[in-house]
Amino acid sequence: MDSIILIIPYFGKWPVWFDAYLASIETNPTINWLCPTDCEIPKKHPENIIFLPTTLLELNKHINTMVEAKVPLNARKFCDLKPTYADIFKEHIKGYDFWGICDMDIVWGDIRKFMTPELLNEYDIICSRPEAVSGHFNLFRNIESLNIFYKSIPNYKKLFEASKLIRFDEITLTDHLKILIDKNESSFRVFWDTEIIKKGIESEKQQEYYLDRWLFEKGKIYDLYDINKKEYMYLHFINWKRTMKFSEIKWQDNPQQFYISYTGMHYKPHSAFEILLNRFKNLYNGYYTILFRKRLEKKLKKLIN
């Protein structure tokens, strides 16, 4: 079995769903996580997550040395640095077959069910976005040529030194790979299937403000709004980070099942009335309604100006 380590630096304060995150890590015992952090490290936690105590300043100095650039490190800038993690944390990934990048706004399902031995054997780069590198889950074979691949990108140092987020992980690296592939100059075998979502590797890109749609059950993630209770590798609730205000889940309670709603994570489902009321609410103030309104306002401003 190919060994995998996922690298997830996190600084500041643990999110409200952190215990649920740990619970979903524990149900993937053959995958390891490395978490450099300045947060308070839990006295007890799953054995397959390694916390690396550090400060943002200390890590920034180390990063600058490794990438030979003056990086203005902050929480958002980590996204630009994700392709460098194998180089930055080279001492911690020794012996692993694959290293990967991921996010914290996730609840994991059964990773090995989707990252099969066949897939790992056939590809060097495995993405969870269609035809693009993904910041929320992406695997790379642990080989030197791939670990320092970011250095082959023109002006990479200048991009790292930019104060604003460049999205080096998802845009710059994707574009660079596509150019090499089109020229038949890439030695890396890349998996970025166009039917990632259909195959359950990634859930929907954005989430409407749903109640009780997603279920974590014995290490698996299910979509309860799907007639067949479709299983996914993980739930990435990217646009629920600000709306999720609570979590009843405690890792030490060994939770076997819980629901994931846009407001929080909980053990008991909402009533039929609450769900119906929330659906009506989404018609007027749901995620996609708000998004449509913002886009319309933007267009109107352009017309006025």
PDB file of C-alpha atoms in Angstrom:
ATOM      1  CA  MET A   1       0.000   0.000   0.000  1.00  0.00           C
ATOM      2  CA  ASP A   2       1.395   3.401  -1.000  1.00  0.00           C
ATOM      3  CA  SER A   3       1.974   5.647   2.004  1.00  0.00           C
ATOM      4  CA  ILE A   4       0.484   9.158   1.999  1.00  0.00           C
ATOM      5  CA  ILE A   5       1.068  12.253   4.127  1.00  0.00           C
ATOM      6  CA  LEU A   6      -1.095  15.387   3.801  1.00  0.00           C
ATOM      7  CA  ILE A   7       0.409  18.713   4.875  1.00  0.00           C
ATOM      8  CA  ILE A   8      -1.871  21.342   6.418  1.00  0.00           C
ATOM      9  CA  PRO A   9      -0.245  24.373   8.135  1.00  0.00           C
ATOM     10  CA  TYR A  10      -2.752  26.197  10.329  1.00  0.00           C
ATOM     11  CA  PHE A  11      -2.190  29.363  12.380  1.00  0.00           C
ATOM     12  CA  GLY A  12      -4.388  31.455  14.639  1.00  0.00           C
ATOM     13  CA  LYS A  13      -7.284  29.656  16.303  1.00  0.00           C
ATOM     14  CA  TRP A  14      -8.739  26.231  15.616  1.00  0.00           C
ATOM     15  CA  PRO A  15     -12.101  26.404  13.793  1.00  0.00           C
ATOM     16  CA  VAL A  16     -15.304  25.370  15.591  1.00  0.00           C
ATOM     17  CA  TRP A  17     -15.435  22.122  13.584  1.00  0.00           C
ATOM     18  CA  PHE A  18     -11.858  21.080  14.469  1.00  0.00           C
ATOM     19  CA  ASP A  19     -12.962  18.054  16.522  1.00  0.00           C
ATOM     20  CA  ALA A  20     -15.047  16.823  13.586  1.00  0.00           C
ATOM     21  CA  TYR A  21     -11.977  17.253  11.391  1.00  0.00           C
ATOM     22  CA  LEU A  22      -9.972  15.106  13.832  1.00  0.00           C
ATOM     23  CA  ALA A  23     -12.729  12.491  13.959  1.00  0.00           C
ATOM     24  CA  SER A  24     -12.640  12.153  10.176  1.00  0.00           C
ATOM     25  CA  ILE A  25      -8.831  11.919  10.243  1.00  0.00           C
ATOM     26  CA  GLU A  26      -8.964   9.065  12.728  1.00  0.00           C
ATOM     27  CA  THR A  27     -11.205   7.025  10.436  1.00  0.00           C
ATOM     28  CA  ASN A  28      -8.429   7.164   7.811  1.00  0.00           C
ATOM     29  CA  PRO A  29      -5.711   5.347   9.798  1.00  0.00           C
ATOM     30  CA  THR A  30      -3.560   4.559   6.731  1.00  0.00           C
ATOM     31  CA  ILE A  31      -3.227   8.267   5.826  1.00  0.00           C
ATOM     32  CA  ASN A  32      -1.034  10.651   7.845  1.00  0.00           C
ATOM     33  CA  TRP A  33      -1.302  14.412   8.354  1.00  0.00           C
ATOM     34  CA  LEU A  34       1.389  16.946   9.221  1.00  0.00           C
ATOM     35  CA  CYS A  35       0.147  20.174  10.812  1.00  0.00           C
ATOM     36  CA  PRO A  36       2.655  22.983  11.501  1.00  0.00           C
ATOM     37  CA  THR A  37       0.811  25.326  13.868  1.00  0.00           C
ATOM     38  CA  ASP A  38       0.942  27.961  16.589  1.00  0.00           C
ATOM     39  CA  CYS A  39      -2.446  26.846  17.940  1.00  0.00           C
ATOM     40  CA  GLU A  40      -2.756  25.010  21.238  1.00  0.00           C
ATOM     41  CA  ILE A  41      -2.042  21.380  20.470  1.00  0.00           C
ATOM     42  CA  PRO A  42      -4.650  18.960  21.868  1.00  0.00           C
ATOM     43  CA  LYS A  43      -3.278  16.782  24.669  1.00  0.00           C
ATOM     44  CA  LYS A  44      -4.967  13.828  23.003  1.00  0.00           C
ATOM     45  CA  HIS A  45      -5.510  13.447  19.279  1.00  0.00           C
ATOM     46  CA  PRO A  46      -5.546  10.786  16.542  1.00  0.00           C
ATOM     47  CA  GLU A  47      -2.209   9.016  16.169  1.00  0.00           C
ATOM     48  CA  ASN A  48      -2.085   9.719  12.431  1.00  0.00           C
ATOM     49  CA  ILE A  49      -1.825  13.509  12.758  1.00  0.00           C
ATOM     50  CA  ILE A  50       1.552  15.016  13.640  1.00  0.00           C
ATOM     51  CA  PHE A  51       1.526  18.538  15.058  1.00  0.00           C
ATOM     52  CA  LEU A  52       4.630  20.622  14.450  1.00  0.00           C
ATOM     53  CA  PRO A  53       4.769  23.500  16.980  1.00  0.00           C
ATOM     54  CA  THR A  54       6.157  26.686  15.449  1.00  0.00           C
ATOM     55  CA  THR A  55       5.407  30.369  15.004  1.00  0.00           C
ATOM     56  CA  LEU A  56       4.527  32.200  11.832  1.00  0.00           C
ATOM     57  CA  LEU A  57       7.800  34.141  12.110  1.00  0.00           C
ATOM     58  CA  GLU A  58       9.933  31.019  12.592  1.00  0.00           C
ATOM     59  CA  LEU A  59       8.273  29.219   9.712  1.00  0.00           C
ATOM     60  CA  ASN A  60       8.531  32.306   7.511  1.00  0.00           C
ATOM     61  CA  LYS A  61      12.312  32.385   8.014  1.00  0.00           C
ATOM     62  CA  HIS A  62      12.582  28.701   7.132  1.00  0.00           C
ATOM     63  CA  ILE A  63      10.405  29.136   4.033  1.00  0.00           C
ATOM     64  CA  ASN A  64      12.457  32.113   2.847  1.00  0.00           C
ATOM     65  CA  THR A  65      15.606  30.030   3.099  1.00  0.00           C
ATOM     66  CA  MET A  66      14.142  27.058   1.247  1.00  0.00           C
ATOM     67  CA  VAL A  67      12.513  28.948  -1.635  1.00  0.00           C
ATOM     68  CA  GLU A  68      15.174  31.693  -1.707  1.00  0.00           C
ATOM     69  CA  ALA A  69      12.634  34.493  -1.638  1.00  0.00           C
ATOM     70  CA  LYS A  70      11.246  37.008   0.841  1.00  0.00           C
ATOM     71  CA  VAL A  71       7.715  35.701   1.319  1.00  0.00           C
ATOM     72  CA  PRO A  72       5.211  37.979   3.139  1.00  0.00           C
ATOM     73  CA  LEU A  73       3.712  35.014   4.959  1.00  0.00           C
ATOM     74  CA  ASN A  74       0.134  35.112   6.258  1.00  0.00           C
ATOM     75  CA  ALA A  75      -2.803  32.717   6.385  1.00  0.00           C
ATOM     76  CA  ARG A  76      -3.831  33.365   2.773  1.00  0.00           C
ATOM     77  CA  LYS A  77      -0.291  33.297   1.391  1.00  0.00           C
ATOM     78  CA  PHE A  78       0.028  29.627   2.363  1.00  0.00           C
ATOM     79  CA  CYS A  79      -2.124  28.874  -0.700  1.00  0.00           C
ATOM     80  CA  ASP A  80       0.630  30.171  -2.966  1.00  0.00           C
ATOM     81  CA  LEU A  81       3.201  28.033  -1.152  1.00  0.00           C
ATOM     82  CA  LYS A  82       1.398  24.683  -1.265  1.00  0.00           C
ATOM     83  CA  PRO A  83       3.414  23.360  -4.233  1.00  0.00           C
ATOM     84  CA  THR A  84       6.585  23.972  -2.187  1.00  0.00           C
ATOM     85  CA  TYR A  85       5.581  21.915   0.855  1.00  0.00           C
ATOM     86  CA  ALA A  86       7.640  18.854  -0.073  1.00  0.00           C
ATOM     87  CA  ASP A  87      10.710  21.078  -0.263  1.00  0.00           C
ATOM     88  CA  ILE A  88       9.899  23.081   2.874  1.00  0.00           C
ATOM     89  CA  PHE A  89       9.037  20.031   4.978  1.00  0.00           C
ATOM     90  CA  LYS A  90      11.408  17.566   3.295  1.00  0.00           C
ATOM     91  CA  GLU A  91      12.574  16.124   6.628  1.00  0.00           C
ATOM     92  CA  HIS A  92       8.999  15.200   7.523  1.00  0.00           C
ATOM     93  CA  ILE A  93       8.003  13.438   4.296  1.00  0.00           C
ATOM     94  CA  LYS A  94      10.924  11.047   4.078  1.00  0.00           C
ATOM     95  CA  GLY A  95       9.796   7.499   3.408  1.00  0.00           C
ATOM     96  CA  TYR A  96       6.340   8.409   2.101  1.00  0.00           C
ATOM     97  CA  ASP A  97       5.300   7.457  -1.417  1.00  0.00           C
ATOM     98  CA  PHE A  98       3.025  10.487  -1.818  1.00  0.00           C
ATOM     99  CA  TRP A  99       2.685  13.870  -0.157  1.00  0.00           C
ATOM    100  CA  GLY A 100      -0.332  16.069  -0.519  1.00  0.00           C
ATOM    101  CA  ILE A 101      -1.947  19.418   0.147  1.00  0.00           C
ATOM    102  CA  CYS A 102      -5.380  19.996   1.669  1.00  0.00           C
ATOM    103  CA  ASP A 103      -7.548  22.445   3.597  1.00  0.00           C
ATOM    104  CA  MET A 104      -9.099  22.601   7.050  1.00  0.00           C
ATOM    105  CA  ASP A 105     -12.687  23.393   5.919  1.00  0.00           C
ATOM    106  CA  ILE A 106     -13.244  19.726   5.204  1.00  0.00           C
ATOM    107  CA  VAL A 107     -14.730  16.596   6.718  1.00  0.00           C
ATOM    108  CA  TRP A 108     -13.026  13.508   5.331  1.00  0.00           C
ATOM    109  CA  GLY A 109     -14.727  10.407   4.079  1.00  0.00           C
ATOM    110  CA  ASP A 110     -13.050   7.136   3.097  1.00  0.00           C
ATOM    111  CA  ILE A 111      -9.991   8.430   1.231  1.00  0.00           C
ATOM    112  CA  ARG A 112      -8.594   5.008   0.316  1.00  0.00           C
ATOM    113  CA  LYS A 113     -11.841   3.998  -1.376  1.00  0.00           C
ATOM    114  CA  PHE A 114     -11.205   6.708  -3.974  1.00  0.00           C
ATOM    115  CA  MET A 115      -7.402   6.900  -3.934  1.00  0.00           C
ATOM    116  CA  THR A 116      -7.080   3.294  -5.080  1.00  0.00           C
ATOM    117  CA  PRO A 117      -3.809   1.344  -5.514  1.00  0.00           C
ATOM    118  CA  GLU A 118      -4.422   1.418  -9.283  1.00  0.00           C
ATOM    119  CA  LEU A 119      -4.760   5.210  -9.314  1.00  0.00           C
ATOM    120  CA  LEU A 120      -1.682   5.722  -7.156  1.00  0.00           C
ATOM    121  CA  ASN A 121       0.346   3.336  -9.281  1.00  0.00           C
ATOM    122  CA  GLU A 122      -0.650   4.940 -12.576  1.00  0.00           C
ATOM    123  CA  TYR A 123      -0.247   8.662 -11.798  1.00  0.00           C
ATOM    124  CA  ASP A 124       2.322  11.034 -10.295  1.00  0.00           C
ATOM    125  CA  ILE A 125      -0.048  13.966  -9.726  1.00  0.00           C
ATOM    126  CA  ILE A 126      -3.625  13.288  -8.611  1.00  0.00           C
ATOM    127  CA  CYS A 127      -6.035  16.238  -8.563  1.00  0.00           C
ATOM    128  CA  SER A 128      -9.515  16.610  -7.119  1.00  0.00           C
ATOM    129  CA  ARG A 129     -10.591  19.281  -9.587  1.00  0.00           C
ATOM    130  CA  PRO A 130     -11.417  18.693 -13.250  1.00  0.00           C
ATOM    131  CA  GLU A 131      -8.399  19.578 -15.377  1.00  0.00           C
ATOM    132  CA  ALA A 132      -6.809  21.646 -12.614  1.00  0.00           C
ATOM    133  CA  VAL A 133      -4.580  21.367  -9.579  1.00  0.00           C
ATOM    134  CA  SER A 134      -6.649  21.560  -6.405  1.00  0.00           C
ATOM    135  CA  GLY A 135      -5.658  23.381  -3.231  1.00  0.00           C
ATOM    136  CA  HIS A 136      -8.132  21.493  -1.060  1.00  0.00           C
ATOM    137  CA  PHE A 137      -6.831  18.023  -2.019  1.00  0.00           C
ATOM    138  CA  ASN A 138      -3.981  17.119  -4.317  1.00  0.00           C
ATOM    139  CA  LEU A 139      -1.424  14.326  -4.218  1.00  0.00           C
ATOM    140  CA  PHE A 140       2.113  14.354  -5.595  1.00  0.00           C
ATOM    141  CA  ARG A 141       4.492  11.447  -5.903  1.00  0.00           C
ATOM    142  CA  ASN A 142       7.373  11.920  -3.485  1.00  0.00           C
ATOM    143  CA  ILE A 143      10.207  12.214  -5.984  1.00  0.00           C
ATOM    144  CA  GLU A 144      12.819  14.954  -6.148  1.00  0.00           C
ATOM    145  CA  SER A 145      11.918  16.149  -9.650  1.00  0.00           C
ATOM    146  CA  LEU A 146       8.320  16.733  -8.566  1.00  0.00           C
ATOM    147  CA  ASN A 147       9.156  18.070  -5.100  1.00  0.00           C
ATOM    148  CA  ILE A 148      11.072  20.978  -6.642  1.00  0.00           C
ATOM    149  CA  PHE A 149       8.905  21.248  -9.744  1.00  0.00           C
ATOM    150  CA  TYR A 150       7.668  24.677  -8.612  1.00  0.00           C
ATOM    151  CA  LYS A 151      11.163  26.031  -9.340  1.00  0.00           C
ATOM    152  CA  SER A 152      10.663  25.396 -13.053  1.00  0.00           C
ATOM    153  CA  ILE A 153       7.959  28.066 -13.173  1.00  0.00           C
ATOM    154  CA  PRO A 154       9.327  31.355 -14.556  1.00  0.00           C
ATOM    155  CA  ASN A 155       9.520  34.178 -11.989  1.00  0.00           C
ATOM    156  CA  TYR A 156       8.330  31.916  -9.168  1.00  0.00           C
ATOM    157  CA  LYS A 157      10.336  33.924  -6.608  1.00  0.00           C
ATOM    158  CA  LYS A 158       8.692  37.167  -7.704  1.00  0.00           C
ATOM    159  CA  LEU A 159       5.263  35.546  -7.432  1.00  0.00           C
ATOM    160  CA  PHE A 160       6.034  34.283  -3.922  1.00  0.00           C
ATOM    161  CA  GLU A 161       7.158  37.769  -2.872  1.00  0.00           C
ATOM    162  CA  ALA A 162       3.924  39.420  -4.040  1.00  0.00           C
ATOM    163  CA  SER A 163       1.874  40.743  -1.127  1.00  0.00           C
ATOM    164  CA  LYS A 164      -1.429  39.670  -2.653  1.00  0.00           C
ATOM    165  CA  LEU A 165      -2.621  36.110  -3.197  1.00  0.00           C
ATOM    166  CA  ILE A 166      -1.538  34.853  -6.634  1.00  0.00           C
ATOM    167  CA  ARG A 167      -3.231  31.427  -6.387  1.00  0.00           C
ATOM    168  CA  PHE A 168       0.065  29.856  -7.371  1.00  0.00           C
ATOM    169  CA  ASP A 169      -1.248  26.429  -6.311  1.00  0.00           C
ATOM    170  CA  GLU A 170      -4.403  26.271  -8.423  1.00  0.00           C
ATOM    171  CA  ILE A 171      -3.839  28.694 -11.303  1.00  0.00           C
ATOM    172  CA  THR A 172      -0.105  29.142 -11.888  1.00  0.00           C
ATOM    173  CA  LEU A 173       0.804  25.475 -11.414  1.00  0.00           C
ATOM    174  CA  THR A 174      -2.172  24.322 -13.497  1.00  0.00           C
ATOM    175  CA  ASP A 175      -1.281  26.636 -16.383  1.00  0.00           C
ATOM    176  CA  HIS A 176       2.356  25.552 -16.257  1.00  0.00           C
ATOM    177  CA  LEU A 177       1.437  21.873 -16.348  1.00  0.00           C
ATOM    178  CA  LYS A 178      -0.971  22.356 -19.254  1.00  0.00           C
ATOM    179  CA  ILE A 179       1.676  24.128 -21.324  1.00  0.00           C
ATOM    180  CA  LEU A 180       4.146  21.291 -20.773  1.00  0.00           C
ATOM    181  CA  ILE A 181       1.520  18.643 -21.503  1.00  0.00           C
ATOM    182  CA  ASP A 182       0.425  20.407 -24.700  1.00  0.00           C
ATOM    183  CA  LYS A 183       4.050  20.526 -25.825  1.00  0.00           C
ATOM    184  CA  ASN A 184       4.509  16.891 -24.829  1.00  0.00           C
ATOM    185  CA  GLU A 185       7.287  17.992 -22.484  1.00  0.00           C
ATOM    186  CA  SER A 186       5.872  16.760 -19.166  1.00  0.00           C
ATOM    187  CA  SER A 187       7.380  13.639 -17.637  1.00  0.00           C
ATOM    188  CA  PHE A 188       4.647  13.518 -14.983  1.00  0.00           C
ATOM    189  CA  ARG A 189       1.480  11.486 -15.378  1.00  0.00           C
ATOM    190  CA  VAL A 190      -1.405  13.732 -14.313  1.00  0.00           C
ATOM    191  CA  PHE A 191      -4.894  12.671 -13.213  1.00  0.00           C
ATOM    192  CA  TRP A 192      -7.472  15.467 -13.408  1.00  0.00           C
ATOM    193  CA  ASP A 193     -10.550  13.713 -14.648  1.00  0.00           C
ATOM    194  CA  THR A 194     -13.369  15.879 -16.038  1.00  0.00           C
ATOM    195  CA  GLU A 195     -15.909  13.850 -14.029  1.00  0.00           C
ATOM    196  CA  ILE A 196     -14.342  14.285 -10.595  1.00  0.00           C
ATOM    197  CA  ILE A 197     -17.627  15.311  -8.952  1.00  0.00           C
ATOM    198  CA  LYS A 198     -19.635  12.607 -10.701  1.00  0.00           C
ATOM    199  CA  LYS A 199     -17.152  10.007  -9.452  1.00  0.00           C
ATOM    200  CA  GLY A 200     -17.431  11.277  -5.876  1.00  0.00           C
ATOM    201  CA  ILE A 201     -13.835  12.429  -5.471  1.00  0.00           C
ATOM    202  CA  GLU A 202     -14.976  16.009  -4.878  1.00  0.00           C
ATOM    203  CA  SER A 203     -18.331  17.269  -3.622  1.00  0.00           C
ATOM    204  CA  GLU A 204     -19.980  20.326  -5.153  1.00  0.00           C
ATOM    205  CA  LYS A 205     -17.695  23.327  -5.610  1.00  0.00           C
ATOM    206  CA  GLN A 206     -19.979  25.626  -3.614  1.00  0.00           C
ATOM    207  CA  GLN A 207     -22.695  24.691  -1.153  1.00  0.00           C
ATOM    208  CA  GLU A 208     -26.146  26.194  -0.920  1.00  0.00           C
ATOM    209  CA  TYR A 209     -27.196  26.887   2.676  1.00  0.00           C
ATOM    210  CA  TYR A 210     -28.445  23.355   3.302  1.00  0.00           C
ATOM    211  CA  LEU A 211     -29.599  21.719   6.511  1.00  0.00           C
ATOM    212  CA  ASP A 212     -28.829  18.017   7.074  1.00  0.00           C
ATOM    213  CA  ARG A 213     -27.732  17.345   3.507  1.00  0.00           C
ATOM    214  CA  TRP A 214     -24.377  15.816   4.440  1.00  0.00           C
ATOM    215  CA  LEU A 215     -23.872  12.874   6.771  1.00  0.00           C
ATOM    216  CA  PHE A 216     -20.662  11.549   8.301  1.00  0.00           C
ATOM    217  CA  GLU A 217     -21.282   7.910   9.119  1.00  0.00           C
ATOM    218  CA  LYS A 218     -18.582   5.488  10.277  1.00  0.00           C
ATOM    219  CA  GLY A 219     -15.818   7.171   8.317  1.00  0.00           C
ATOM    220  CA  LYS A 220     -17.820   7.884   5.170  1.00  0.00           C
ATOM    221  CA  ILE A 221     -19.437  11.035   3.748  1.00  0.00           C
ATOM    222  CA  TYR A 222     -22.900  10.722   2.202  1.00  0.00           C
ATOM    223  CA  ASP A 223     -25.114  13.139   0.289  1.00  0.00           C
ATOM    224  CA  LEU A 224     -28.586  12.594   1.783  1.00  0.00           C
ATOM    225  CA  TYR A 225     -30.195  14.766  -0.894  1.00  0.00           C
ATOM    226  CA  ASP A 226     -29.161  12.169  -3.457  1.00  0.00           C
ATOM    227  CA  ILE A 227     -31.745   9.444  -4.009  1.00  0.00           C
ATOM    228  CA  ASN A 228     -29.003   6.804  -3.829  1.00  0.00           C
ATOM    229  CA  LYS A 229     -27.254   8.348  -0.800  1.00  0.00           C
ATOM    230  CA  LYS A 230     -24.125   8.952  -2.867  1.00  0.00           C
ATOM    231  CA  GLU A 231     -20.765   8.609  -1.154  1.00  0.00           C
ATOM    232  CA  TYR A 232     -17.975  11.184  -1.503  1.00  0.00           C
ATOM    233  CA  MET A 233     -14.314  11.196  -0.580  1.00  0.00           C
ATOM    234  CA  TYR A 234     -14.739  14.390   1.418  1.00  0.00           C
ATOM    235  CA  LEU A 235     -16.986  17.394   1.918  1.00  0.00           C
ATOM    236  CA  HIS A 236     -15.367  20.748   1.241  1.00  0.00           C
ATOM    237  CA  PHE A 237     -17.657  23.385   2.733  1.00  0.00           C
ATOM    238  CA  ILE A 238     -15.695  26.357   1.424  1.00  0.00           C
ATOM    239  CA  ASN A 239     -18.531  28.925   1.605  1.00  0.00           C
ATOM    240  CA  TRP A 240     -19.859  27.744   4.984  1.00  0.00           C
ATOM    241  CA  LYS A 241     -16.825  28.811   6.987  1.00  0.00           C
ATOM    242  CA  ARG A 242     -18.493  32.068   8.017  1.00  0.00           C
ATOM    243  CA  THR A 243     -21.974  30.609   8.559  1.00  0.00           C
ATOM    244  CA  MET A 244     -20.889  27.591  10.627  1.00  0.00           C
ATOM    245  CA  LYS A 245     -21.162  28.828  14.211  1.00  0.00           C
ATOM    246  CA  PHE A 246     -21.228  25.665  16.314  1.00  0.00           C
ATOM    247  CA  SER A 247     -20.236  22.019  16.504  1.00  0.00           C
ATOM    248  CA  GLU A 248     -21.512  19.429  18.961  1.00  0.00           C
ATOM    249  CA  ILE A 249     -18.847  16.967  17.849  1.00  0.00           C
ATOM    250  CA  LYS A 250     -16.083  16.013  20.270  1.00  0.00           C
ATOM    251  CA  TRP A 251     -13.319  13.798  18.956  1.00  0.00           C
ATOM    252  CA  GLN A 252     -12.820  12.028  22.277  1.00  0.00           C
ATOM    253  CA  ASP A 253     -16.480  10.921  22.209  1.00  0.00           C
ATOM    254  CA  ASN A 254     -15.610   8.729  19.206  1.00  0.00           C
ATOM    255  CA  PRO A 255     -18.529  10.009  17.087  1.00  0.00           C
ATOM    256  CA  GLN A 256     -19.860   7.435  14.660  1.00  0.00           C
ATOM    257  CA  GLN A 257     -22.419   9.639  12.946  1.00  0.00           C
ATOM    258  CA  PHE A 258     -23.241  13.332  12.652  1.00  0.00           C
ATOM    259  CA  TYR A 259     -24.907  15.778  10.268  1.00  0.00           C
ATOM    260  CA  ILE A 260     -23.173  18.703   8.573  1.00  0.00           C
ATOM    261  CA  SER A 261     -25.295  21.806   7.985  1.00  0.00           C
ATOM    262  CA  TYR A 262     -24.323  25.301   6.928  1.00  0.00           C
ATOM    263  CA  THR A 263     -24.917  26.499  10.492  1.00  0.00           C
ATOM    264  CA  GLY A 264     -22.932  23.789  12.263  1.00  0.00           C
ATOM    265  CA  MET A 265     -22.293  20.112  12.922  1.00  0.00           C
ATOM    266  CA  HIS A 266     -24.769  18.203  15.022  1.00  0.00           C
ATOM    267  CA  TYR A 267     -26.034  14.765  16.019  1.00  0.00           C
ATOM    268  CA  LYS A 268     -29.797  15.165  15.588  1.00  0.00           C
ATOM    269  CA  PRO A 269     -31.446  16.122  12.274  1.00  0.00           C
ATOM    270  CA  HIS A 270     -33.646  19.195  11.958  1.00  0.00           C
ATOM    271  CA  SER A 271     -37.408  18.852  11.802  1.00  0.00           C
ATOM    272  CA  ALA A 272     -39.197  18.684   8.449  1.00  0.00           C
ATOM    273  CA  PHE A 273     -40.668  22.112   9.187  1.00  0.00           C
ATOM    274  CA  GLU A 274     -37.215  23.652   9.822  1.00  0.00           C
ATOM    275  CA  ILE A 275     -35.862  22.212   6.586  1.00  0.00           C
ATOM    276  CA  LEU A 276     -38.871  23.463   4.589  1.00  0.00           C
ATOM    277  CA  LEU A 277     -38.578  26.910   6.174  1.00  0.00           C
ATOM    278  CA  ASN A 278     -34.863  26.999   5.329  1.00  0.00           C
ATOM    279  CA  ARG A 279     -35.603  26.152   1.675  1.00  0.00           C
ATOM    280  CA  PHE A 280     -37.964  29.112   1.431  1.00  0.00           C
ATOM    281  CA  LYS A 281     -35.312  31.273   3.096  1.00  0.00           C
ATOM    282  CA  ASN A 282     -32.770  30.212   0.476  1.00  0.00           C
ATOM    283  CA  LEU A 283     -35.041  31.486  -2.284  1.00  0.00           C
ATOM    284  CA  TYR A 284     -34.581  35.014  -0.946  1.00  0.00           C
ATOM    285  CA  ASN A 285     -31.293  34.875   0.933  1.00  0.00           C
ATOM    286  CA  GLY A 286     -29.527  31.692  -0.098  1.00  0.00           C
ATOM    287  CA  TYR A 287     -25.932  31.473  -1.273  1.00  0.00           C
ATOM    288  CA  TYR A 288     -26.760  31.499  -4.977  1.00  0.00           C
ATOM    289  CA  THR A 289     -29.386  34.227  -4.557  1.00  0.00           C
ATOM    290  CA  ILE A 290     -26.837  36.455  -2.806  1.00  0.00           C
ATOM    291  CA  LEU A 291     -24.250  35.625  -5.476  1.00  0.00           C
ATOM    292  CA  PHE A 292     -26.695  36.529  -8.269  1.00  0.00           C
ATOM    293  CA  ARG A 293     -27.548  39.796  -6.507  1.00  0.00           C
ATOM    294  CA  LYS A 294     -23.876  40.746  -6.146  1.00  0.00           C
ATOM    295  CA  ARG A 295     -23.162  40.012  -9.800  1.00  0.00           C
ATOM    296  CA  LEU A 296     -26.183  42.046 -10.867  1.00  0.00           C
ATOM    297  CA  GLU A 297     -25.110  44.990  -8.693  1.00  0.00           C
ATOM    298  CA  LYS A 298     -21.632  44.798 -10.205  1.00  0.00           C
ATOM    299  CA  LYS A 299     -23.039  44.915 -13.737  1.00  0.00           C
ATOM    300  CA  LEU A 300     -25.326  47.842 -12.872  1.00  0.00           C
ATOM    301  CA  LYS A 301     -22.391  49.813 -11.426  1.00  0.00           C
ATOM    302  CA  LYS A 302     -20.442  49.300 -14.649  1.00  0.00           C
ATOM    303  CA  LEU A 303     -23.402  50.518 -16.706  1.00  0.00           C
ATOM    304  CA  ILE A 304     -23.820  53.598 -14.494  1.00  0.00           C
ATOM    305  CA  ASN A 305     -20.135  54.448 -14.606  1.00  0.00           C
TER     306      ASN A 305
END
